[in-house]
Amino acid sequence: MKKLILSLLCISLLSSCSINFGRSVNILSFSSKAYDNAPKKEIKVKNFNSITNEGPLQIYYAYADKPAVVLEGDTALFNKVQTKQEGSNLTISMQPGTYHNLWLRITIYSNDIKEINQTGSGDIICKTLKLRHDLDLNEVGSGDIRINQLICDELDAEVCGSGSIYINNIKANEADLNIIGSGSTEINGSITKVDADVTGSGSIYGNLSYQKIKENKTGSGNINLSKK
């Protein structure tokens, strides 16, 4: 049942992505210019615990006592960044257009996070997440979600399309890892119970310390979780 729900969700989200891509947000190149002493703008937002990157932007997430969205770089681009809040979710997107040599860094701050959604070809990057509850990661399209260190109770990580989820150092009680398509999940660390499922040509791999693992593959994909 869960696999069917995930398949239907992927179809729905990919359809939504197609509509969003039709708005023609096209970033041709990113600037290599540093952000030392770069102009900044803070966008005030209400409390949230879910974030969505809608499109090709690179977004950083970090913990802070007060929720905020901080923009750095080219001031002419600041008014091109769109924020939308619905319930507990904050969505970041870019106004339609073609962008060359984009000099823009977006950092999202909040005091809690329960869900991270990446749709399209962008990236969401988190350095450290230390949580006392579950975390949901959803990657739809060709983008990436990257977390350097993660502590949580249960992880639910879903990749739909050709994108990737990377978790370098995890400590969790349970993890449910699902791939539909040609995407990948790399995960390293310690998880007590792991459930890994690949449908298509995708892959789940990494080095894990675990007590129990369940694997299921449909298609040409692979699961290679080496036990520490």
C-alpha positions as MATLAB code, in Angstrom:
seq = 'MKKLILSLLCISLLSSCSINFGRSVNILSFSSKAYDNAPKKEIKVKNFNSITNEGPLQIYYAYADKPAVVLEGDTALFNKVQTKQEGSNLTISMQPGTYHNLWLRITIYSNDIKEINQTGSGDIICKTLKLRHDLDLNEVGSGDIRINQLICDELDAEVCGSGSIYINNIKANEADLNIIGSGSTEINGSITKVDADVTGSGSIYGNLSYQKIKENKTGSGNINLSKK';
ca = [
       0.000    0.000    0.000;
       2.781    2.412    0.915;
       4.564    1.734   -2.377;
       1.340    2.446   -4.317;
       0.845    5.692   -2.424;
       4.444    6.697   -3.190;
       3.974    5.941   -6.894;
       0.825    8.063   -7.034;
       2.596   10.839   -5.125;
       5.489   10.782   -7.608;
       3.106   11.086  -10.551;
       1.324   13.981   -8.863;
       4.534   15.786   -7.940;
       6.129   15.272  -11.355;
       3.008   16.708  -12.974;
       3.279   19.681  -10.643;
       6.956   20.055  -11.542;
       6.091   20.096  -15.243;
       3.711   22.963  -14.634;
       6.341   24.844  -12.629;
       9.020   24.241  -15.264;
       6.616   25.775  -17.762;
       7.145   29.047  -15.976;
      10.636   29.035  -17.555;
      13.044   29.588  -14.691;
      16.349   28.955  -16.458;
      19.660   29.451  -14.660;
      22.415   29.177  -17.272;
      25.360   29.718  -14.935;
      26.290   30.559  -11.350;
      28.838   33.171  -10.326;
      32.050   32.032   -8.622;
      32.228   35.322   -6.743;
      32.636   34.948   -2.965;
      29.991   36.125   -0.507;
      32.366   37.894    1.879;
      30.847   41.315    2.598;
      28.082   40.641    0.060;
      24.880   42.718    0.340;
      22.187   41.028    2.429;
      18.441   41.113    2.759;
      16.378   39.372    5.433;
      12.837   38.281    4.644;
      10.650   37.879    7.707;
       8.525   34.731    7.778;
       6.248   33.017   10.262;
       7.206   29.830   12.089;
       7.495   26.757    9.860;
       8.848   23.204   10.071;
       8.694   22.192    6.404;
      10.564   23.668    3.431;
      10.183   23.286   -0.326;
      12.682   24.419   -2.953;
      10.622   24.822   -6.100;
      13.056   24.975   -8.975;
      16.768   25.269   -9.787;
      17.929   27.299   -6.779;
      20.622   26.283   -4.313;
      19.298   26.708   -0.780;
      21.055   26.291    2.557;
      19.186   25.391    5.743;
      20.457   26.100    9.264;
      19.074   26.116   12.791;
      18.251   29.427   14.478;
      15.946   30.625   17.248;
      14.064   32.929   14.878;
      12.693   31.904   11.452;
      14.029   33.902    8.516;
      15.107   33.792    4.890;
      18.412   35.561    4.220;
      19.478   36.560    0.703;
      23.083   37.417   -0.174;
      24.624   38.587   -3.434;
      23.266   40.684   -6.292;
      20.661   43.105   -4.924;
      18.945   43.191   -8.331;
      18.001   39.549   -7.767;
      16.510   39.966   -4.303;
      13.066   40.920   -5.583;
      13.115   37.909   -7.925;
      12.998   35.485   -4.993;
       9.490   34.433   -4.011;
       8.381   33.024   -0.665;
       5.032   31.419    0.055;
       3.741   29.998    3.316;
       0.924   27.484    3.529;
       0.350   26.029    6.964;
       3.681   24.836    8.333;
       5.404   24.791    4.908;
       7.641   27.502    3.452;
       8.181   27.398   -0.327;
      11.024   29.235   -2.067;
      10.933   29.878   -5.814;
      12.288   32.267   -8.451;
      10.402   34.567  -10.780;
      10.313   33.298  -14.390;
      13.271   34.344  -16.504;
      16.711   33.405  -17.775;
      19.602   34.099  -15.406;
      23.280   34.313  -16.317;
      26.170   34.264  -13.838;
      23.755   34.132  -10.891;
      25.272   35.590   -7.719;
      22.728   34.658   -5.086;
      22.873   32.638   -1.902;
      19.699   31.753   -0.015;
      19.795   30.575    3.591;
      16.681   29.475    5.443;
      16.598   29.517    9.245;
      14.113   27.947   11.651;
      14.046   26.438   15.146;
      12.712   23.082   13.927;
      12.435   21.044   10.738;
      10.297   17.978   10.026;
      10.149   17.874    6.233;
      12.455   18.879    3.370;
      11.164   18.884   -0.218;
      13.241   19.482   -3.341;
      11.417   19.710   -6.676;
      13.223   20.378   -9.936;
      16.954   20.661  -10.481;
      17.990   22.655   -7.419;
      19.764   21.703   -4.197;
      19.014   21.880   -0.491;
      22.097   21.688    1.711;
      22.102   21.143    5.484;
      25.261   21.007    7.551;
      23.941   19.540   10.822;
      20.449   18.464   11.902;
      19.983   17.203   15.462;
      16.322   16.299   15.914;
      14.289   14.487   18.562;
      11.585   13.445   16.109;
      11.102   11.985   12.613;
      12.338   13.610    9.406;
      10.846   13.314    5.913;
      13.009   13.954    2.832;
      11.378   14.143   -0.606;
      13.414   14.652   -3.789;
      11.393   14.963   -7.011;
      13.171   15.688  -10.289;
      16.919   15.949  -10.845;
      18.041   17.942   -7.812;
      19.864   16.984   -4.604;
      19.273   17.003   -0.866;
      22.548   16.939    1.069;
      22.934   16.552    4.842;
      26.369   16.292    6.420;
      25.219   15.110    9.868;
      21.761   13.908   10.921;
      20.340   12.708   14.222;
      16.641   11.787   14.249;
      14.199    9.136   15.434;
      12.919    7.842   12.089;
      13.973    8.898    8.587;
      11.671    8.628    5.586;
      13.674    9.408    2.425;
      11.988    9.300   -0.994;
      13.577    9.948   -4.404;
      11.330   10.173   -7.460;
      13.132   10.821  -10.755;
      16.865   11.182  -11.343;
      17.799   13.206   -8.268;
      19.826   12.198   -5.224;
      19.824   12.271   -1.446;
      23.191   12.277    0.350;
      23.521   11.777    4.109;
      27.107   11.542    5.268;
      26.667   10.728    8.971;
      23.323    9.542   10.354;
      22.192    8.200   13.708;
      18.568    7.001   13.734;
      16.328    4.253   15.084;
      14.648    3.526   11.747;
      14.991    4.489    8.091;
      12.606    3.919    5.198;
      14.509    4.512    1.930;
      12.620    4.517   -1.372;
      13.673    5.147   -4.976;
      11.352    5.337   -7.980;
      13.239    6.009  -11.218;
      16.959    6.408  -11.834;
      17.849    8.436   -8.756;
      20.090    7.484   -5.860;
      20.466    7.648   -2.100;
      23.854    7.498   -0.403;
      23.675    7.060    3.355;
      26.409    6.420    5.921;
      26.281    6.020    9.683;
      24.193    4.032   12.168;
      20.526    2.963   11.869;
      18.916    0.238   13.961;
      16.303   -0.869   11.400;
      16.488   -0.221    7.633;
      13.847   -0.753    4.940;
      15.233   -0.136    1.419;
      13.136   -0.276   -1.758;
      14.161    0.485   -5.368;
      11.781    0.555   -8.332;
      13.518    1.233  -11.648;
      17.221    1.700  -12.305;
      18.090    3.701   -9.202;
      20.429    2.778   -6.370;
      20.705    2.892   -2.585;
      24.216    2.502   -1.220;
      26.548    3.385    1.632;
      28.235    2.085    4.790;
      25.870    1.465    7.694;
      25.865   -0.057   11.132;
      22.455   -1.743   11.488;
      20.700   -4.566   13.341;
      17.950   -5.381   10.853;
      17.556   -4.692    7.133;
      14.845   -5.414    4.568;
      15.574   -4.980    0.852;
      13.269   -5.017   -2.164;
      14.121   -4.348   -5.831;
      11.896   -4.098   -8.896;
      13.805   -3.452  -12.116;
      17.510   -3.056  -12.823;
      18.380   -0.974   -9.774;
      20.636   -2.021   -6.925;
      20.899   -1.862   -3.147;
      24.389   -2.018   -1.682;
      24.448   -1.109    1.994;
      27.721   -2.444    3.374;
      27.549   -3.302    7.059;
      30.150   -1.694    9.265;
];
